[in-house]
Coordinates of C-alpha atoms in Angstrom, one line a residue:
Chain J
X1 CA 50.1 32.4 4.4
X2 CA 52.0 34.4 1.6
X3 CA 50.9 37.7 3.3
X4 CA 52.8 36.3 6.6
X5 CA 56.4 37.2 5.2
X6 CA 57.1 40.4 7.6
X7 CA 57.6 38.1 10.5
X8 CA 59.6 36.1 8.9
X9 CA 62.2 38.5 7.4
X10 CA 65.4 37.5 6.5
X11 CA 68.0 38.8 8.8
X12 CA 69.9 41.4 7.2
X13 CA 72.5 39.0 7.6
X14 CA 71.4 35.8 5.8
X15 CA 72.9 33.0 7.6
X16 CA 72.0 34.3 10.6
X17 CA 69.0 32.9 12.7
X18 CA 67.0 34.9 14.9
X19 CA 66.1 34.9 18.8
X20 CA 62.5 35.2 18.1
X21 CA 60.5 36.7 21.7
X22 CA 57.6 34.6 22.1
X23 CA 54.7 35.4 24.2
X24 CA 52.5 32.3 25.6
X25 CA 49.1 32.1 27.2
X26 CA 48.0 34.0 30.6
X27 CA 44.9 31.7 31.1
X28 CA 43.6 29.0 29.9
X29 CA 42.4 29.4 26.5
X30 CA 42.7 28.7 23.0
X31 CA 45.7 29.9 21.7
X32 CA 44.4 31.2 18.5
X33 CA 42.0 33.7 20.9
X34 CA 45.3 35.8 22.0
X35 CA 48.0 34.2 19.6
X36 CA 48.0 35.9 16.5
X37 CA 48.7 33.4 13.6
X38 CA 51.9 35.5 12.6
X39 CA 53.3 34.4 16.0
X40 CA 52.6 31.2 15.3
X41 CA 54.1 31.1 12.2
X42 CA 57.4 31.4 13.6
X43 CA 56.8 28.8 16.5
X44 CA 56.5 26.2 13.4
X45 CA 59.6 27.8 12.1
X46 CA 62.0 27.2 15.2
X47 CA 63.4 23.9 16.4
X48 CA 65.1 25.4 20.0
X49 CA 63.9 27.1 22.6
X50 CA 65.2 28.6 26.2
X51 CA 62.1 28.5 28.3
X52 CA 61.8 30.2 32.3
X53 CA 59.9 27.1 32.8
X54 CA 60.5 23.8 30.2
X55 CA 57.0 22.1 31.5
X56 CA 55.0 24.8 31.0
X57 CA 57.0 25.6 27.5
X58 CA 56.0 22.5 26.2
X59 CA 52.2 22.5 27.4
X60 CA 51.8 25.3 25.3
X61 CA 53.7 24.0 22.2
X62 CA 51.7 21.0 22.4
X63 CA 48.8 23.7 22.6
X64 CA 49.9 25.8 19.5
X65 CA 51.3 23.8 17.4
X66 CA 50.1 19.9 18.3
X67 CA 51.2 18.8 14.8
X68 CA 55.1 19.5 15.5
X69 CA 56.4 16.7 16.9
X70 CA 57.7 17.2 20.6
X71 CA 60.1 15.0 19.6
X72 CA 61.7 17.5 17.2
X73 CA 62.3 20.3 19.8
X74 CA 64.9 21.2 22.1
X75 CA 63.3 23.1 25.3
X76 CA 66.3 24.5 27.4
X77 CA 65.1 25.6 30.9
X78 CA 67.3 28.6 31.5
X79 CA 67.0 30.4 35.2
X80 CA 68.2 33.4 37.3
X81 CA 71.5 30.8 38.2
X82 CA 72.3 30.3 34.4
X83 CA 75.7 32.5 33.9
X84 CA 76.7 34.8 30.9
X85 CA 78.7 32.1 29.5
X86 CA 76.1 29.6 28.9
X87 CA 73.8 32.2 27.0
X88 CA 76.5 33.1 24.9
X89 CA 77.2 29.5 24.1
X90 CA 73.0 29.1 23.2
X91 CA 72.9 32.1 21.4
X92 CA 75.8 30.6 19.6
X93 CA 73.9 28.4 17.3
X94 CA 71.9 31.8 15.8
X95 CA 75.4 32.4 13.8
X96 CA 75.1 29.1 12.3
X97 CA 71.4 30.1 11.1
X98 CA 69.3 28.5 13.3
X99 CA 66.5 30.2 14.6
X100 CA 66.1 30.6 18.8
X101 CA 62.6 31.1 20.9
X102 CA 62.8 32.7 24.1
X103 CA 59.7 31.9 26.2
X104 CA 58.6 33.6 29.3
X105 CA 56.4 31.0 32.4
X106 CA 53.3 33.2 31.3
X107 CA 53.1 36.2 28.7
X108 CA 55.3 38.5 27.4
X109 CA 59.3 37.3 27.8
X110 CA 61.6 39.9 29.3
X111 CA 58.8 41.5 31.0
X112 CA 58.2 40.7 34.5
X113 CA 60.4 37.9 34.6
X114 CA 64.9 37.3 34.4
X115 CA 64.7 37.3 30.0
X116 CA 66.4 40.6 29.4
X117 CA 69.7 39.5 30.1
X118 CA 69.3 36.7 27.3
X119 CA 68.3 39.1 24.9
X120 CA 71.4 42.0 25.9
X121 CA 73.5 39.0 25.2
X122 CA 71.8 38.5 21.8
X123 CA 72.2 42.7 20.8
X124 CA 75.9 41.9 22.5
X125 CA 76.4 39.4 19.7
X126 CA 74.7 40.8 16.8
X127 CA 71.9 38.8 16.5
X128 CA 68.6 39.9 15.1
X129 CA 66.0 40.2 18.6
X130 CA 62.3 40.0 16.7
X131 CA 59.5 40.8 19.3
X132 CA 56.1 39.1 18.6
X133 CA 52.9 39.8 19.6
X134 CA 50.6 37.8 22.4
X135 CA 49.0 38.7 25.7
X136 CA 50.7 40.5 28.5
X137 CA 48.7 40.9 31.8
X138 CA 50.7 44.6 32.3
X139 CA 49.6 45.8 28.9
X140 CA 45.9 44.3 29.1
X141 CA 45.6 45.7 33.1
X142 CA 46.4 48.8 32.1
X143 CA 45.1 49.3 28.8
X144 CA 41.5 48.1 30.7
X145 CA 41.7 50.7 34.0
X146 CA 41.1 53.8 32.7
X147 CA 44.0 54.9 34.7
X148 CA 46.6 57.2 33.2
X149 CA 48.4 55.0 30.5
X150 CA 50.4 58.3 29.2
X151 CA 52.9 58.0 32.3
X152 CA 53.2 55.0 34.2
X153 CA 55.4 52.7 36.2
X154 CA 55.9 49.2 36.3
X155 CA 57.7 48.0 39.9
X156 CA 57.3 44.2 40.3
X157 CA 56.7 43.4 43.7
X158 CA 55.7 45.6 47.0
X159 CA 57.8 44.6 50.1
X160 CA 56.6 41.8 51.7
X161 CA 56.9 43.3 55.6
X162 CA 53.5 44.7 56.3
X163 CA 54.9 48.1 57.9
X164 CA 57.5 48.3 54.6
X165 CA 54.5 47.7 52.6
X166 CA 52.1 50.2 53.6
X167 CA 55.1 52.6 53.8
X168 CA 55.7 51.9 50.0
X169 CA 51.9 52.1 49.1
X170 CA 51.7 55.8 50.9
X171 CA 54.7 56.4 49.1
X172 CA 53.3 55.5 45.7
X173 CA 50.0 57.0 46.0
X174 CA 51.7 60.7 47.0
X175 CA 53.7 60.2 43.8
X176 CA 51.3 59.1 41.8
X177 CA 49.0 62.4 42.6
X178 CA 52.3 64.6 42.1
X179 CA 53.1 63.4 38.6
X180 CA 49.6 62.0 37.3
X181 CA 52.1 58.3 37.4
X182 CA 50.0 54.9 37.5
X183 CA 51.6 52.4 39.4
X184 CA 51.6 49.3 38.6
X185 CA 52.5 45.7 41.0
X186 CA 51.8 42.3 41.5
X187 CA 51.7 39.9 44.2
X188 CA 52.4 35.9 44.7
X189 CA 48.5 34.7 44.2
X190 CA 47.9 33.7 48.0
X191 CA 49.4 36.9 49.2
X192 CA 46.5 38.8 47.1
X193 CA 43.8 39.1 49.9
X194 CA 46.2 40.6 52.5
X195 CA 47.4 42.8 50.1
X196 CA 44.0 44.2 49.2
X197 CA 43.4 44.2 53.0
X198 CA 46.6 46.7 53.3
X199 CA 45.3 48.7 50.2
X200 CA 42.4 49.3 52.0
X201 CA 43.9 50.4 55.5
X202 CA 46.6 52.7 53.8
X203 CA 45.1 54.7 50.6
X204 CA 42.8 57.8 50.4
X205 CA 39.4 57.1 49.9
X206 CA 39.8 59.2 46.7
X207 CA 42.6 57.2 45.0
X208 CA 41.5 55.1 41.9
X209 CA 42.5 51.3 42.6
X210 CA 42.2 49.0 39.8
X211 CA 42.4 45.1 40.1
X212 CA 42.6 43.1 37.1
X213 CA 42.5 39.4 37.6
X214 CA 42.4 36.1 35.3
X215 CA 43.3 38.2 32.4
X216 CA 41.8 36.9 29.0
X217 CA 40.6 34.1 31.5
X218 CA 37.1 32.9 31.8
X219 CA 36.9 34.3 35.2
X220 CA 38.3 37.7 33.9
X221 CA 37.7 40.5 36.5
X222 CA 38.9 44.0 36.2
X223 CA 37.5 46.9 37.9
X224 CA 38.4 50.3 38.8
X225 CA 36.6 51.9 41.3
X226 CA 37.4 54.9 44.4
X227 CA 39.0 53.4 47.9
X228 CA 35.9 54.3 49.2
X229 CA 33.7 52.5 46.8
X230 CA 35.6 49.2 47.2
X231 CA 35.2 48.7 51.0
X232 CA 32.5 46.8 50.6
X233 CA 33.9 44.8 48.0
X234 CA 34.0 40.7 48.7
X235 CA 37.7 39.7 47.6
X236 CA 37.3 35.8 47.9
X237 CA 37.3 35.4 43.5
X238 CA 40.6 37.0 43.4
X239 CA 42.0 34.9 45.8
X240 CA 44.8 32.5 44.9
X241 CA 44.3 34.1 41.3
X242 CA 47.1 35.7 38.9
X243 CA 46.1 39.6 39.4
X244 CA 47.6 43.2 39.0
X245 CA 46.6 45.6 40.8
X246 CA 47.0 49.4 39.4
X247 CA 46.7 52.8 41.6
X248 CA 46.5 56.5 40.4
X249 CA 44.0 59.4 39.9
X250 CA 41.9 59.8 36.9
Chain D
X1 CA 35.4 29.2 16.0
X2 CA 33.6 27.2 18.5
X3 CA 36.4 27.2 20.8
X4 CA 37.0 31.2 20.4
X5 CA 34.2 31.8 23.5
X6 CA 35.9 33.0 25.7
X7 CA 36.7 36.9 24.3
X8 CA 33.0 36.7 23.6
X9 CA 31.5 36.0 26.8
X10 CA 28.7 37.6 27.8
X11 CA 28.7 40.4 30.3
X12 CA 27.2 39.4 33.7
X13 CA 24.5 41.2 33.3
X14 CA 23.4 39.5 30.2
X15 CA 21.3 42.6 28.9
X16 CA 24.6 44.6 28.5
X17 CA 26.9 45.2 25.9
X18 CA 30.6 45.5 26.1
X19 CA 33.4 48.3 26.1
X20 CA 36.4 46.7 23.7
X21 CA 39.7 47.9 23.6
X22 CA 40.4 47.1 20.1
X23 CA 44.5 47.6 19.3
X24 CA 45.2 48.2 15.4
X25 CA 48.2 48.1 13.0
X26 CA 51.6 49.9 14.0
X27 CA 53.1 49.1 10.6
X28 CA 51.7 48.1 7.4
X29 CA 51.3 44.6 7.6
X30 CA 48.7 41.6 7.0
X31 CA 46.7 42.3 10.3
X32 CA 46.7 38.5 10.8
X33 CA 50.8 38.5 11.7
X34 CA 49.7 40.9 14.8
X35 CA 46.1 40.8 15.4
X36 CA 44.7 37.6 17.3
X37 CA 41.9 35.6 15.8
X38 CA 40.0 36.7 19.1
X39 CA 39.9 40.1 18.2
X40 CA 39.3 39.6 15.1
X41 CA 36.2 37.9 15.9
X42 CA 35.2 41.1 17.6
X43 CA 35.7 43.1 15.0
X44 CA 32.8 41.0 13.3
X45 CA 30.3 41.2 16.2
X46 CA 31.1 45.0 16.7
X47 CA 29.0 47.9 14.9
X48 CA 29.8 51.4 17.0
X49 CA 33.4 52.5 17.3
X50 CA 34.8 55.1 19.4
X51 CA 38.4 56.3 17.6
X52 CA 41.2 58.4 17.9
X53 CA 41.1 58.7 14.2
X54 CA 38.3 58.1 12.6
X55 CA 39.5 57.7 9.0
X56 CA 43.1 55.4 10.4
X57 CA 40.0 53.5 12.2
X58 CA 37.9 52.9 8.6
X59 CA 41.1 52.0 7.0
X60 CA 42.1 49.2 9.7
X61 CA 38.4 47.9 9.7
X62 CA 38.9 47.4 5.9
X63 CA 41.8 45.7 6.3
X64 CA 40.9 43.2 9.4
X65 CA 37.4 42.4 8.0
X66 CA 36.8 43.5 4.4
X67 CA 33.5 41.9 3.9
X68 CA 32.2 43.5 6.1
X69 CA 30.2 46.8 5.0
X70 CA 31.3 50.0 5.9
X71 CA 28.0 51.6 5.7
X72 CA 27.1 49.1 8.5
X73 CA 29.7 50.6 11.4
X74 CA 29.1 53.8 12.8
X75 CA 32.6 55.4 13.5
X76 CA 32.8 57.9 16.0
X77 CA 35.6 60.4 16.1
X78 CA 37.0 61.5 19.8
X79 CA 39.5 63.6 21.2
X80 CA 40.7 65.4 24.0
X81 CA 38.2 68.4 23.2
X82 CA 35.6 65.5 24.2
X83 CA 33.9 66.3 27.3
X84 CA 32.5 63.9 29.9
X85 CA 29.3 64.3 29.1
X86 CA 29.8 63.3 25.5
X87 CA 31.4 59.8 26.7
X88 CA 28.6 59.4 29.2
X89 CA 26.7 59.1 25.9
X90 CA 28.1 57.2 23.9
X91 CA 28.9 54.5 26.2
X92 CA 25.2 54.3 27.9
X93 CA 24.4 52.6 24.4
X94 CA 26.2 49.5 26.3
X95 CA 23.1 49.5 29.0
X96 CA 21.1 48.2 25.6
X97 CA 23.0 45.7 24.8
X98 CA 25.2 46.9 21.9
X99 CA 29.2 46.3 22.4
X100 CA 31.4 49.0 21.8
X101 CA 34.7 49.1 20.3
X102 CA 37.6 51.6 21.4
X103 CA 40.4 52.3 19.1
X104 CA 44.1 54.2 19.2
X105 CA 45.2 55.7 15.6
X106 CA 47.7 52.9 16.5
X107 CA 48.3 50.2 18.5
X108 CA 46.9 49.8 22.3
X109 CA 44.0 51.9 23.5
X110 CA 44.5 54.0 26.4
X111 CA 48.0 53.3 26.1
X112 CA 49.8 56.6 25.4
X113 CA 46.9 58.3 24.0
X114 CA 44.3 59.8 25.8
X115 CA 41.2 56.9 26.1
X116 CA 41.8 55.8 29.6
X117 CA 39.1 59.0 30.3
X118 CA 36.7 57.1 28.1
X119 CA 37.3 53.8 30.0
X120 CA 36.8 54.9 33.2
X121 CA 33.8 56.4 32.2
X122 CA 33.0 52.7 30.9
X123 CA 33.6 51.7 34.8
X124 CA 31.8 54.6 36.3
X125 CA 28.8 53.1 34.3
X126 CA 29.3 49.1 35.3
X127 CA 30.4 48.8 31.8
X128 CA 31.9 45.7 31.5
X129 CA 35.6 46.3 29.6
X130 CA 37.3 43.9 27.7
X131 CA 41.2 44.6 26.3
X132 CA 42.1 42.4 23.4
X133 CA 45.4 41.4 22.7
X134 CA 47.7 42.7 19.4
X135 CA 50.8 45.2 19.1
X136 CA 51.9 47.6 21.5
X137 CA 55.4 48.9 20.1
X138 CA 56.0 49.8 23.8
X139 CA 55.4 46.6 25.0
X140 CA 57.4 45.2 22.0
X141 CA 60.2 47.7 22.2
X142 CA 61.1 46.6 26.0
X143 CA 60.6 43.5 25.5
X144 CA 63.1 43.9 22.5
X145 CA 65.4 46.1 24.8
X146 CA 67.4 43.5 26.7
X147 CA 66.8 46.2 29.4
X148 CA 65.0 45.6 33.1
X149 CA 61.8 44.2 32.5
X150 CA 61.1 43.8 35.9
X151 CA 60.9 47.6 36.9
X152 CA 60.4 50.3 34.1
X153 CA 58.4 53.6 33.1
X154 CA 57.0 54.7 30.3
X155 CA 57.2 58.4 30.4
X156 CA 55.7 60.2 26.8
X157 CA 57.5 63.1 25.5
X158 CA 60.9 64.9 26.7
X159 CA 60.6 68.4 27.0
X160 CA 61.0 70.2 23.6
X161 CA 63.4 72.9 24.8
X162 CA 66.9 71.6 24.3
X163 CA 68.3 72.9 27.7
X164 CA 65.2 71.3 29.9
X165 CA 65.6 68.3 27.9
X166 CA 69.4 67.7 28.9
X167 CA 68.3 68.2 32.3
X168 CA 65.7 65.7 32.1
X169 CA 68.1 63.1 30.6
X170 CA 70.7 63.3 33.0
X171 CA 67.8 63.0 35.4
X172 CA 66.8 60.0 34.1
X173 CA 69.6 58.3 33.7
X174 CA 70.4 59.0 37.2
X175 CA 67.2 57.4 38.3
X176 CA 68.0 54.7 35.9
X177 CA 71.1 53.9 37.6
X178 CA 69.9 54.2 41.4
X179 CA 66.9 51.8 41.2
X180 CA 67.4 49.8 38.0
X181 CA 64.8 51.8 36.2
X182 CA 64.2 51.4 32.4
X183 CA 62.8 54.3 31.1
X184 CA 61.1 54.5 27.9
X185 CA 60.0 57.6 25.9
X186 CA 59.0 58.6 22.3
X187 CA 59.3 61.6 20.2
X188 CA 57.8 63.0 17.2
X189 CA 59.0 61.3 14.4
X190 CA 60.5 64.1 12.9
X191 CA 62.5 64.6 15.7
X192 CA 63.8 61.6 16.5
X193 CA 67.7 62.6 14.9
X194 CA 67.8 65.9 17.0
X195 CA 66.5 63.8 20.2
X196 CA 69.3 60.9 19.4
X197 CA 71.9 63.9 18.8
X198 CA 71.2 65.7 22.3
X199 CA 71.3 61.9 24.0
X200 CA 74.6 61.6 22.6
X201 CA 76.1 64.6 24.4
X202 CA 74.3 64.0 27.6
X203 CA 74.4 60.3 28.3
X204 CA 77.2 58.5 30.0
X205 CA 79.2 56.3 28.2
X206 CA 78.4 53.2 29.6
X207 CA 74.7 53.8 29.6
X208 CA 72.6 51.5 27.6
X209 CA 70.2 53.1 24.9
X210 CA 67.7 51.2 23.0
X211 CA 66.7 52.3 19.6
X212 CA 63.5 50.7 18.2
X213 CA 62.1 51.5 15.0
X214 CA 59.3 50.6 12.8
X215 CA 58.2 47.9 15.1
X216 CA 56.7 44.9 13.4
X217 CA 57.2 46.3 10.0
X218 CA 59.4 46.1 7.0
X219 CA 62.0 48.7 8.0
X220 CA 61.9 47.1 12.0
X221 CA 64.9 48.0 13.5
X222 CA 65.9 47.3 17.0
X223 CA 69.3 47.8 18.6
X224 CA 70.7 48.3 22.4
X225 CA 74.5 49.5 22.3
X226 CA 76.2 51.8 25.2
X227 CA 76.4 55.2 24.2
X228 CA 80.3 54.6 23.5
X229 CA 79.1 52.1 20.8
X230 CA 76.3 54.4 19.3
X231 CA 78.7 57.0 18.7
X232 CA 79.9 56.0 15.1
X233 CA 76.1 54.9 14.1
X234 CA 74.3 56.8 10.7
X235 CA 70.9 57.6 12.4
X236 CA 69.1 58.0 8.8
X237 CA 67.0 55.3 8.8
X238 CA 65.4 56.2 11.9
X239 CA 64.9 59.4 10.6
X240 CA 61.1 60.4 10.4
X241 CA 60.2 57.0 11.5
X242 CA 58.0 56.2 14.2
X243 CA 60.9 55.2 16.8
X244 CA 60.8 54.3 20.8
X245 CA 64.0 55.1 22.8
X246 CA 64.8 53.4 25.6
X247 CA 67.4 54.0 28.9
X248 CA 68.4 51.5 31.3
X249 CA 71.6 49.6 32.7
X250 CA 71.8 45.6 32.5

């Protein structure tokens, strides 16, 4: 593990600890499959951790690294009521070198989910933010649709009211053929089926649509095909499964 | 490696090989701190590569799995002078059974290069296509931003001419501030201290700006300050470096 010293840098600052960005696991698989070792060098490094969600933290610490005692580690569940004031007072301990993971639910942290303002605090106080590598649903989506990955937008959710919805999606899909843009949402996993249904009743038959679900999963499905040529399309194996969905022109 | 089945799966159609979106080195590191074991294990079943580079391609295939012979991968070279036709070739070798590998001259395939052509061909075809996991230093720069995660675009290049480059800044940042937008662009390394010094005059002083260099290598450096805080910084270090910039509020 001699090679693995990047990862580990030093601080410029010796004493200093780091909040380390720590991606976890989309689907169910071995860590080592989407984890690279790097990454998990530095989960047997760090003793605390502020987690979206401290069960699911700890499954996958228990996953990664089942020789470090749970014992040993301090999960912090942090959420969108935490205030300013208490991550300062986490990020804290970094000035008295001890190293901090931040841990999204699922993938990437600070994508897609409250993080960022944890990690603005850390740049507020100084402290070295090192990003590591692991799977991200956004990336993997739209690295895999063949849609235009040169300009593209993430925008979280659609509107939940179907008339706001399909205004948004019309909206979207004329952008998208003005400025060559892939758009990129998600939906809660119950929600996906009507969702598609609305695709499907808005968009030109000639817009690209992409639907990625179960990412790295064993039921990984991703497909990009023409309005037209997904009519006929059976939805049922995305339903109630994590998916993206991506729209643009080719 | 028992348990690393599931990045090998077998298409569907069992007869049919696979298109792989193979991500490579950003920085020159040990590719085990940023490439999964997964795709590793790829790399090992794989023999025809499509590339943005071909020689950056025969360099990383050294360095992620040196015992394997050179003489045994066939690297092809492909760029935007590729026509459809050509791709339609290439990847009908899947319909025989033999997997395909796709590869950026650096990091994520068909992320800010131009491969998605080549995957959508793959779906055209009923190609199944698989993205494996390892560094995106867009991914890792907004995730390193402390800006919104939860609604961003990536956007490529500014305009070169210094007067519709202004114009597009203040745009942006006006976009930035009405929906919460972070946007994210690059810039040819060499002119990463002219972009920086035409941000400084444009930009409001209390917009955030994210400077991320070197991502995941030795020289990594990753900052978010308002403009007002920038203002005394020595850009040198960034100078020639391959550096994402990044615009938001928090």
């Amino acid at each position: 593990m001699q090679l693995l010293k990047n990862i580990l840098r030093p601080s410029r600052a010796k004493s200093m600890g780091n909040l380390y960005l720590i991606p976890t696991l989309i689907s169910d698989v071995n860590p080592l499959e989407v984890i690279p070792l790097g990454t998990k060098k530095v989960l047997e490094e760090t003793r605390i951790y502020l987690a979206e969600n401290a069960k699911s933290a700890r499954a996958f610490l228990k996953k990664a690294i089942p020789y470090v005692q749970q014992s040993s580690l301090e999960v912090i569940q942090i959420d969108k009521h935490s205030s300013e004031s208490e991550y300062y007072k986490y990020l804290h301990q970094c000035k008295s070198g001890k190293h901090i993971g931040l841990m999204s639910e699922s993938g990437c942290p600070a994508v897609a989910d409250p993080g960022s303002q944890i990690v603005l605090e850390a740049h507020r106080q100084g402290i070295p933010v090192i990003p590591l590598v692991g799977p991200s649903s956004i990336l993997l989506s739209l690295m895999a649709s063949g849609l235009n990955g040169q300009n593209y937008s993430f925008i979280g959710y659609l509107p939940i009211d179907k008339h706001d919805r399909r205004r948004k999606l019309k909206e979207l899909e004329a952008k998208s053929l003005k400025d060559k843009t892939t758009f990129i949402f998600i939906e809660t996993p119950y929600r996906n089926l009507q969702l598609v249904e609305d695709i499907k009743l808005t968009l030109r038959p000639d817009t690209l649509l992409c639907i990625a679900s179960d990412i790295t999963g064993i039921n990984q499905f991703i497909k990009t095909k023409k309005l037209s040529e997904w009519k006929t399309e059976d939805f049922q194996h995305i339903d109630k499964q994590p998916t993206i969905f991506l729209i643009g022109i080719s």
